[in-house]
């Protein structure tokens, strides 16, 4: 690595992978509860498992983003990090707060947790993805501000590249939009309206800036293509992202009590949201095809290409599938939504974090790339996890189509649970491919412990 | 992309486009806020409804159920449950959980007081009267 302070990224990446494993284990518990309803009841009720599953996802991605930023910004700014000590301190604060929150979910009834963590002072809990206790939410803001301070100071004293600027805009946007999680009016429609300002404007807004910056950084490094070209692409992609994605928020405003013109605004703009993802895929393949060097880290290149393809499929295609209002009228809040959520999060965010880890981790461990053997193993894990996720998505989509038909579309709609009983076969298949995903993740983790002759420089 | 299209042009389009569409979104939000009173049933937003919303939140109901289609997909939609089942059924159902039927999905017992149950029912009644553009398609949710 070029700057010694980049090494603070390492614990962030390790924590990200550890929490990722936790997320998948809880996913498997939930998947089993879909078919064996009383599995682990009452020790871990479904709502608790889901909270752990989704919150671990958010937290490990945040660890990944932060690690990525600590690795990238010194190199982009061509200067040491403003304060590596502060970065390490924040790592421990975030890890302890995160672990305490997860333990709180698992060990204490949620209502009790709410009572003892200040929810009566400011009611923010009990909303999807924002279940964190008030104390944790405040902790997230503090960690984010210190993190942003540290990186902004680093950038101010160094080179300001477009990749660095886009990354910082994404991270500042992430922190600013999170502030809406503190606004929870009694009016349910208002609550939902601004809840989406966190959730949608994160994943279909500012997070995509982070995604683009991470991908661009890795592509600059592994392909050797002129930075000017890659940064121009980056700006084009994030323009398309925000031009479609901001008004695209409207695809959540169809059926929650908001004015009906959102059916037009939301449908038209969100139908365009696949375009930036398609551009990202074309971008990744184009840059790799025009490469000026053969970087020894083949695994990182594979993850970068995979991010392009899978984010286009998961966020783009599977998003488009149910985003038009007349379709969404039937599919809203079914397994179709779950199918889209799984592939989009994996394809866009899980994969881009693994991309940067795959590129940076060998360097943090003192080599340009891992041994051939370790890379082959890592590439196996890529295919196992990615193919598993494709099938998880296909099975959930099949379940969703059947659910829509039985419960919403046929001439004689049947109750929710009666419909669920008929979907059992797809839930079993999904659980099976979930196990395959876990195997892939274990292979991925194991690949870090494979020795062999490492690569010292570009061939 | 051709050589005439430079990075600084791309950057300017990014900032211009983002600012324009962010402002448009804020304008639409402003208009929505003006229209909401006609649709969001705020006239019936009583203290009991507010208390019921809190009961809903601190028991993490959204962790299994959807409400107006948002939440988890493990258990039935509750935005229209007041119309589907009525107040007495809802209260009796919550109190009788878990069913303990082997292999069936289980809902925990949250040990709600009579007051909390009434508040929750008021919240679900208020929710069922929000104008959701005729969603869900039928009473099954």
XYZ file of C-alpha atoms in Angstrom:
600
model
C 0.000 0.000 0.000
C 1.154 3.530 -0.764
C 0.231 5.201 2.527
C 0.634 3.463 5.861
C -2.554 4.995 7.269
C -4.564 3.062 4.691
C -4.094 0.059 6.959
C -6.967 1.222 9.195
C -9.235 -0.174 6.475
C -8.246 -3.727 7.428
C -10.276 -4.131 10.649
C -13.278 -2.554 8.890
C -13.098 -5.153 6.129
C -12.679 -8.034 8.586
C -15.676 -6.860 10.622
C -17.730 -6.498 7.427
C -17.087 -10.106 6.432
C -17.821 -11.394 9.943
C -21.148 -9.577 10.108
C -21.978 -10.746 6.575
C -21.674 -14.329 7.840
C -24.041 -13.485 10.703
C -26.522 -11.977 8.261
C -26.585 -15.144 6.167
C -27.046 -17.418 9.192
C -30.091 -15.433 10.282
C -31.347 -15.456 6.699
C -31.277 -19.246 6.792
C -33.198 -19.276 10.089
C -35.907 -17.072 8.570
C -36.007 -19.103 5.395
C -36.681 -22.202 7.449
C -39.357 -20.423 9.485
C -41.186 -19.775 6.220
C -41.815 -23.500 5.940
C -41.393 -24.802 9.510
C -43.307 -22.005 11.172
C -42.388 -22.803 14.774
C -38.655 -23.351 14.162
C -36.746 -21.761 17.088
C -39.970 -20.276 18.464
C -40.187 -18.605 20.953
C -36.387 -18.206 21.340
C -35.981 -16.322 18.056
C -39.339 -15.193 16.623
C -39.360 -14.283 12.928
C -39.542 -10.541 13.549
C -36.360 -10.678 15.644
C -34.515 -12.812 13.095
C -35.536 -10.421 10.318
C -34.421 -7.382 12.255
C -31.041 -9.024 12.850
C -30.817 -10.116 9.181
C -31.541 -6.675 7.714
C -29.682 -4.646 10.344
C -26.574 -6.809 9.979
C -26.760 -6.214 6.242
C -26.859 -2.451 6.713
C -24.086 -2.488 9.314
C -21.712 -4.716 7.348
C -22.206 -2.629 4.227
C -21.485 0.500 6.267
C -18.319 -1.148 7.613
C -17.421 -1.985 4.027
C -18.068 1.562 2.798
C -16.065 3.045 5.649
C -13.170 0.632 5.121
C -13.274 1.414 1.407
C -13.176 5.158 2.087
C -10.276 4.852 4.537
C -8.402 2.824 1.948
C -9.262 4.961 -1.075
C -9.180 8.558 0.122
C -5.469 8.649 1.182
C -4.502 7.103 -2.149
C -6.748 9.442 -4.127
C -5.684 12.500 -2.118
C -2.059 11.345 -2.170
C -1.570 12.059 1.504
C -1.770 10.216 4.817
C -5.126 10.023 6.591
C -5.820 13.050 8.809
C -6.085 10.862 11.925
C -5.631 7.081 11.805
C -6.164 6.952 15.599
C -9.603 8.503 15.283
C -10.442 6.007 12.548
C -9.466 3.079 14.779
C -11.336 4.518 17.741
C -14.476 4.880 15.619
C -14.062 1.311 14.443
C -14.334 0.042 17.994
C -17.173 2.410 18.885
C -19.161 1.274 15.866
C -18.404 -2.409 16.397
C -19.336 -2.350 20.089
C -22.493 -0.298 19.450
C -23.477 -2.598 16.607
C -22.871 -5.760 18.628
C -24.725 -4.363 21.642
C -27.707 -3.481 19.437
C -27.858 -6.954 17.882
C -27.548 -8.576 21.323
C -30.314 -6.270 22.525
C -32.588 -7.504 19.729
C -31.817 -11.130 20.554
C -31.854 -11.084 24.357
C -34.460 -8.502 25.367
C -38.086 -8.173 24.231
C -38.229 -5.310 21.735
C -40.719 -3.312 23.819
C -38.381 -3.538 26.826
C -35.430 -2.495 24.701
C -37.439 0.510 23.488
C -38.350 1.457 27.036
C -34.777 1.396 28.359
C -33.078 3.110 25.421
C -35.009 6.357 25.327
C -37.737 5.590 22.815
C -40.212 7.412 25.072
C -38.142 10.590 24.704
C -38.116 10.434 20.920
C -40.094 7.667 19.223
C -38.022 6.420 16.302
C -38.116 2.624 16.702
C -40.251 -0.094 15.184
C -40.046 1.030 11.586
C -38.636 -1.298 8.947
C -34.805 -1.082 8.687
C -34.796 1.767 11.232
C -35.436 -0.506 14.217
C -32.278 0.649 16.002
C -32.744 2.112 19.492
C -32.423 5.895 19.780
C -29.006 5.499 21.408
C -27.752 3.448 18.475
C -29.142 5.941 15.980
C -27.332 8.762 17.776
C -24.209 6.594 17.832
C -24.455 6.081 14.068
C -24.650 9.853 13.559
C -21.636 10.462 15.828
C -19.528 7.776 14.127
C -20.570 9.056 10.701
C -19.685 12.656 11.557
C -16.262 11.763 12.981
C -15.632 9.530 9.976
C -16.632 12.281 7.541
C -14.588 14.864 9.434
C -11.522 12.628 9.264
C -11.855 12.016 5.540
C -12.859 15.542 4.601
C -9.785 16.890 6.431
C -7.663 14.350 4.566
C -9.061 15.410 1.249
C -8.736 19.121 1.960
C -4.987 18.790 2.405
C -4.472 16.628 -0.671
C -5.392 15.992 -4.301
C -9.081 16.251 -5.107
C -9.923 13.636 -7.708
C -13.383 13.106 -9.160
C -13.514 9.604 -7.654
C -12.699 11.064 -4.243
C -15.274 13.834 -4.603
C -18.034 11.462 -5.734
C -17.253 9.085 -2.873
C -17.374 11.916 -0.339
C -20.637 13.254 -1.793
C -22.156 9.802 -1.452
C -20.968 9.416 2.141
C -22.114 12.894 3.175
C -25.448 12.207 1.499
C -25.716 8.948 3.424
C -25.238 10.772 6.725
C -27.585 13.648 5.861
C -30.444 11.444 4.637
C -30.150 9.284 7.777
C -31.251 12.302 9.812
C -34.791 11.725 8.524
C -34.839 8.554 10.653
C -35.363 10.836 13.655
C -38.609 12.186 12.197
C -41.529 9.926 13.073
C -44.856 11.771 13.120
C -48.074 10.149 14.396
C -49.527 10.625 10.925
C -48.722 7.292 9.239
C -48.706 8.752 5.730
C -46.189 11.442 6.661
C -44.158 8.856 8.559
C -43.959 6.630 5.483
C -43.373 9.542 3.107
C -40.208 10.641 4.867
C -39.138 7.133 5.903
C -38.470 6.615 2.196
C -36.166 9.634 2.226
C -33.823 7.466 4.251
C -34.463 4.117 2.608
C -34.984 4.971 -1.063
C -32.661 7.961 -1.234
C -30.004 5.742 0.316
C -30.189 2.657 -1.863
C -31.420 4.233 -5.089
C -29.656 7.547 -4.506
C -26.529 8.381 -2.555
C -25.360 4.780 -2.052
C -25.111 4.502 -5.828
C -22.577 7.345 -5.767
C -20.517 5.281 -3.329
C -21.011 2.203 -5.512
C -19.886 4.088 -8.613
C -16.826 5.536 -6.875
C -15.709 2.145 -5.505
C -16.124 0.489 -8.879
C -14.341 3.314 -10.690
C -11.437 3.168 -8.222
C -10.935 -0.574 -8.663
C -11.237 -0.272 -12.451
C -8.595 2.481 -12.543
C -6.281 0.183 -10.604
C -6.836 -3.134 -12.351
C -7.221 -1.941 -15.940
C -4.769 0.953 -16.083
C -7.212 2.825 -18.325
C -6.765 6.597 -18.274
C -8.361 8.099 -15.180
C -9.943 10.893 -17.273
C -11.950 8.323 -19.214
C -13.102 6.418 -16.147
C -14.065 9.543 -14.247
C -16.059 10.823 -17.206
C -17.992 7.559 -17.212
C -18.478 7.860 -13.468
C -20.087 11.286 -13.831
C -22.348 10.081 -16.633
C -23.477 7.088 -14.569
C -24.235 9.032 -11.405
C -26.037 11.693 -13.445
C -28.331 9.000 -14.821
C -28.695 7.587 -11.297
C -29.871 10.764 -9.625
C -31.880 12.124 -12.568
C -33.967 8.923 -12.551
C -33.651 7.939 -8.896
C -34.697 11.096 -7.055
C -38.119 11.415 -8.688
C -38.098 7.596 -8.842
C -38.832 7.741 -5.100
C -42.375 8.187 -6.373
C -42.665 4.434 -7.032
C -43.106 4.085 -3.267
C -45.862 6.709 -3.217
C -48.484 4.713 -5.118
C -50.568 3.186 -2.312
C -49.668 4.847 0.986
C -52.168 7.692 0.958
C -50.120 10.065 -1.208
C -51.560 11.951 -4.219
C -52.261 9.757 -7.227
C -50.112 11.763 -9.647
C -47.198 9.884 -8.073
C -48.349 6.844 -10.048
C -47.218 8.715 -13.186
C -44.098 10.365 -11.810
C -43.013 7.185 -10.024
C -43.702 4.831 -12.919
C -42.010 6.931 -15.602
C -38.877 7.856 -13.673
C -38.320 4.524 -11.966
C -38.792 2.765 -15.316
C -35.648 4.669 -16.319
C -33.698 3.563 -13.234
C -32.253 0.462 -14.983
C -30.381 2.748 -17.423
C -27.592 3.798 -15.022
C -27.124 0.156 -14.011
C -26.908 -0.868 -17.645
C -24.378 1.903 -18.192
C -22.387 0.568 -15.247
C -22.250 -2.913 -16.793
C -21.165 -1.548 -20.172
C -18.630 0.641 -18.360
C -17.090 -2.246 -16.406
C -16.761 -4.529 -19.427
C -15.534 -1.721 -21.660
C -12.781 -0.719 -19.275
C -11.642 -4.305 -18.726
C -11.580 -4.882 -22.504
C -9.517 -1.724 -23.029
C -7.117 -2.584 -20.187
C -3.524 -1.450 -20.524
C -2.097 -3.848 -17.986
C -2.636 -7.392 -16.817
C -3.221 -6.944 -13.123
C -2.374 -10.140 -11.226
C -5.570 -9.865 -9.135
C -8.005 -11.685 -11.427
C -10.496 -12.251 -8.617
C -11.007 -8.522 -8.033
C -11.656 -8.007 -11.747
C -14.225 -10.791 -11.689
C -16.035 -9.203 -8.742
C -16.005 -5.812 -10.494
C -17.563 -7.270 -13.643
C -20.012 -9.267 -11.528
C -21.125 -6.115 -9.723
C -22.035 -4.527 -13.032
C -24.030 -7.496 -14.274
C -25.743 -8.446 -11.029
C -26.692 -4.898 -10.035
C -28.233 -4.438 -13.483
C -30.193 -7.694 -13.117
C -31.189 -7.257 -9.467
C -31.758 -3.533 -9.171
C -32.452 -2.788 -12.832
C -34.385 -5.681 -14.342
C -36.029 -7.024 -11.177
C -36.855 -3.489 -10.119
C -38.460 -2.687 -13.453
C -40.460 -5.920 -13.276
C -42.801 -4.504 -10.629
C -42.275 -0.759 -10.734
C -45.072 0.299 -13.100
C -48.102 1.308 -11.042
C -50.632 -1.016 -12.745
C -48.300 -3.982 -12.094
C -47.308 -2.833 -8.630
C -50.979 -2.629 -7.678
C -50.908 -6.441 -7.599
C -47.305 -7.124 -6.607
C -46.826 -4.502 -3.850
C -45.593 -6.141 -0.644
C -45.357 -9.706 -1.972
C -42.504 -12.160 -2.489
C -41.799 -10.286 -5.751
C -40.564 -7.423 -3.587
C -38.448 -9.850 -1.568
C -36.953 -11.325 -4.758
C -35.953 -7.871 -6.010
C -34.575 -6.847 -2.614
C -32.315 -9.880 -2.363
C -30.712 -9.677 -5.779
C -30.444 -5.894 -5.779
C -28.663 -5.718 -2.429
C -26.347 -8.567 -3.286
C -25.644 -7.451 -6.845
C -25.118 -3.795 -6.113
C -23.860 -3.385 -2.578
C -22.627 -6.725 -1.253
C -20.686 -7.339 -4.457
C -19.125 -3.893 -4.687
C -17.912 -4.135 -1.087
C -16.439 -7.562 -1.846
C -14.857 -6.036 -4.986
C -12.970 -3.427 -3.015
C -12.058 -5.952 -0.311
C -10.842 -8.352 -2.985
C -8.662 -5.628 -4.492
C -7.424 -3.962 -1.290
C -7.054 -6.815 1.168
C -4.069 -8.520 -0.535
C -2.327 -5.120 -0.666
C -3.112 -4.521 3.007
C -1.526 -7.901 3.631
C 1.625 -6.860 1.776
C 1.232 -8.250 -1.745
C -0.246 -7.128 -5.044
C -2.440 -10.181 -5.301
C -3.079 -13.492 -3.599
C -1.652 -16.776 -4.831
C -3.199 -18.498 -7.829
C -4.675 -21.113 -5.503
C -6.319 -18.541 -3.231
C -7.708 -16.652 -6.203
C -9.176 -19.762 -7.758
C -10.895 -20.474 -4.464
C -12.187 -16.910 -4.268
C -13.542 -17.199 -7.796
C -15.311 -20.407 -6.811
C -16.953 -18.497 -3.996
C -17.996 -15.815 -6.511
C -19.794 -18.365 -8.653
C -21.337 -20.258 -5.729
C -22.757 -17.127 -4.109
C -23.796 -15.467 -7.348
C -25.478 -18.515 -8.866
C -27.162 -19.218 -5.507
C -28.482 -15.669 -5.437
C -29.825 -15.975 -8.982
C -31.779 -19.055 -7.932
C -32.939 -17.531 -4.627
C -34.322 -14.682 -6.711
C -35.947 -16.970 -9.275
C -37.629 -19.101 -6.594
C -38.902 -16.054 -4.717
C -40.171 -14.613 -8.003
C -42.036 -17.839 -8.726
C -43.472 -17.769 -5.199
C -44.452 -14.147 -5.709
C -46.232 -14.724 -8.999
C -48.194 -17.581 -7.487
C -48.965 -15.525 -4.389
C -50.254 -12.627 -6.489
C -52.446 -14.959 -8.485
C -53.918 -16.806 -5.505
C -54.362 -13.892 -3.144
C -54.906 -10.887 -5.378
C -55.618 -11.605 -9.028
C -57.810 -14.687 -9.408
C -61.608 -14.460 -9.426
C -61.702 -16.110 -5.976
C -58.899 -14.618 -3.854
C -57.806 -16.756 -0.886
C -56.482 -15.565 2.508
C -52.786 -14.798 3.033
C -51.906 -17.910 5.042
C -53.851 -20.216 2.715
C -51.814 -18.804 -0.166
C -48.555 -19.192 1.784
C -49.226 -22.904 2.275
C -49.284 -23.345 -1.478
C -45.915 -21.652 -1.908
C -44.053 -24.087 0.347
C -42.200 -25.848 -2.462
C -40.619 -22.581 -3.604
C -39.665 -21.668 -0.048
C -37.958 -25.052 0.347
C -36.043 -24.525 -2.892
C -35.062 -21.047 -1.755
C -33.761 -22.485 1.529
C -31.723 -25.033 -0.411
C -30.097 -22.350 -2.547
C -29.621 -20.343 0.652
C -27.458 -23.179 1.974
C -25.511 -23.047 -1.290
C -24.971 -19.325 -0.692
C -23.644 -20.082 2.801
C -21.236 -22.653 1.351
C -20.044 -20.006 -1.099
C -19.496 -17.533 1.710
C -17.549 -20.108 3.751
C -15.370 -20.837 0.706
C -14.849 -17.075 0.379
C -13.737 -16.787 3.994
C -11.531 -19.867 3.645
C -9.807 -18.306 0.616
C -8.178 -15.781 2.955
C -6.310 -18.606 4.674
C -4.942 -20.271 1.550
C -1.218 -19.806 1.164
C 0.935 -20.350 -1.898
C 3.155 -18.052 -3.894
C 1.759 -14.527 -3.820
C 2.075 -12.007 -6.661
C 4.282 -9.035 -5.945
C 3.635 -6.763 -8.927
C 1.729 -6.350 -12.151
C 2.821 -8.745 -14.890
C -17.768 8.669 -25.887
C -16.136 11.060 -28.342
C -13.247 13.321 -27.506
C -15.407 16.447 -27.588
C -17.405 15.306 -24.580
C -15.067 16.091 -21.698
C -15.063 15.147 -18.041
C -15.869 18.693 -16.956
C -18.926 18.687 -19.225
C -20.056 15.415 -17.639
C -19.487 16.899 -14.181
C -21.490 20.017 -14.988
C -24.379 17.950 -16.327
C -24.249 15.891 -13.131
C -24.506 18.908 -10.845
C -27.071 20.667 -13.028
C -29.231 17.573 -13.433
C -29.072 16.629 -9.778
C -29.980 20.108 -8.568
C -32.826 20.390 -11.081
C -34.407 17.056 -10.192
C -33.865 17.518 -6.459
C -35.702 20.840 -6.681
C -38.481 19.238 -8.735
C -38.782 16.516 -6.092
C -39.008 19.112 -3.341
C -41.672 20.985 -5.315
C -43.688 17.775 -5.738
C -43.246 17.060 -2.038
C -44.516 20.537 -1.213
C -47.570 19.938 -3.382
C -48.116 16.513 -1.792
C -48.090 18.084 1.655
C -50.865 20.437 0.497
C -52.945 17.531 -0.831
C -52.395 15.093 2.040
C -55.056 16.440 4.417
C -57.703 15.258 1.938
C -56.295 11.723 1.839
C -54.398 10.811 4.997
C -57.358 10.671 7.424
C -55.710 13.160 9.778
C -59.107 14.287 11.022
C -59.312 11.007 12.937
C -55.777 11.180 14.320
C -56.793 10.977 17.982
C -54.495 10.499 20.998
C -55.630 6.856 21.030
C -54.442 6.427 17.437
C -51.076 7.959 18.326
C -50.804 5.632 21.330
C -51.795 2.701 19.127
C -49.089 3.569 16.613
C -46.577 3.422 19.439
C -47.859 -0.020 20.495
C -47.466 -1.066 16.863
C -43.896 0.243 16.790
C -42.473 -0.924 20.109
C -43.620 -4.490 19.451
C -41.981 -4.491 16.021
C -45.172 -5.621 14.257
C -43.574 -4.568 10.946
C -41.028 -7.382 11.465
C -43.610 -9.913 10.253
C -46.558 -7.994 8.798
C -46.972 -5.440 6.041
C -48.846 -2.188 6.664
C -50.070 -0.601 3.428
C -47.834 -3.121 1.702
C -44.606 -2.169 3.490
C -42.851 -4.351 6.021
C -42.096 -8.075 6.159
C -43.923 -10.615 4.042
C -44.229 -13.360 6.661
C -47.693 -12.547 7.964
C -50.877 -10.904 6.619
C -51.327 -7.307 5.486
C -52.823 -5.275 8.339
C -53.632 -1.965 6.628
C -57.138 -3.247 5.979
C -57.402 -5.815 8.796
C -59.929 -3.643 10.620
C -62.275 -4.001 7.668
C -61.431 -7.684 7.151
C -61.819 -8.877 10.738
C -63.330 -6.135 12.894
C -62.178 -4.842 16.313
C -63.231 -7.745 18.546
C -61.620 -10.415 16.404
C -58.341 -8.454 16.280
C -58.177 -8.178 20.075
C -59.122 -11.800 20.683
C -56.594 -12.950 18.100
C -53.708 -11.008 19.620
C -54.571 -12.300 23.093
C -54.770 -15.921 22.035
C -51.259 -16.023 20.540
C -49.220 -18.110 20.131
C -51.406 -20.891 18.788
C -48.720 -23.508 19.399
C -49.907 -25.541 16.413
C -46.909 -27.707 15.454
C -45.189 -26.559 12.270
C -47.355 -23.429 11.860
C -45.971 -19.886 11.876
C -46.168 -18.509 15.391
C -46.937 -14.997 16.592
C -45.530 -14.130 20.040
C -47.799 -13.014 22.868
C -46.955 -9.391 23.591
C -48.892 -9.228 26.894
C -50.789 -6.117 25.847
C -53.136 -4.462 28.338
C -56.788 -3.813 27.479
C -55.882 -0.147 26.972
C -53.042 -1.031 24.580
C -55.291 -3.404 22.646
C -57.928 -0.687 22.268
C -55.341 1.858 21.150
C -53.895 -0.573 18.627
C -57.360 -1.246 17.213
C -57.929 2.513 16.934
C -54.659 2.831 15.029
C -55.645 0.022 12.657
C -59.084 1.617 12.150
C -57.472 4.967 11.315
C -55.045 3.224 8.944
C -57.847 1.398 7.155
C -59.514 4.743 6.388
C -56.487 6.291 4.636
C -57.175 6.861 0.935
C -54.798 4.349 -0.666
C -56.076 4.604 -4.255
C -58.077 1.384 -3.767
C -55.122 -0.689 -2.678
C -55.103 -3.595 -1.787
C -56.993 -5.133 -4.728
C -59.293 -7.118 -2.435
C -60.080 -7.624 1.238
C -57.499 -10.426 1.646
C -54.763 -7.776 1.444
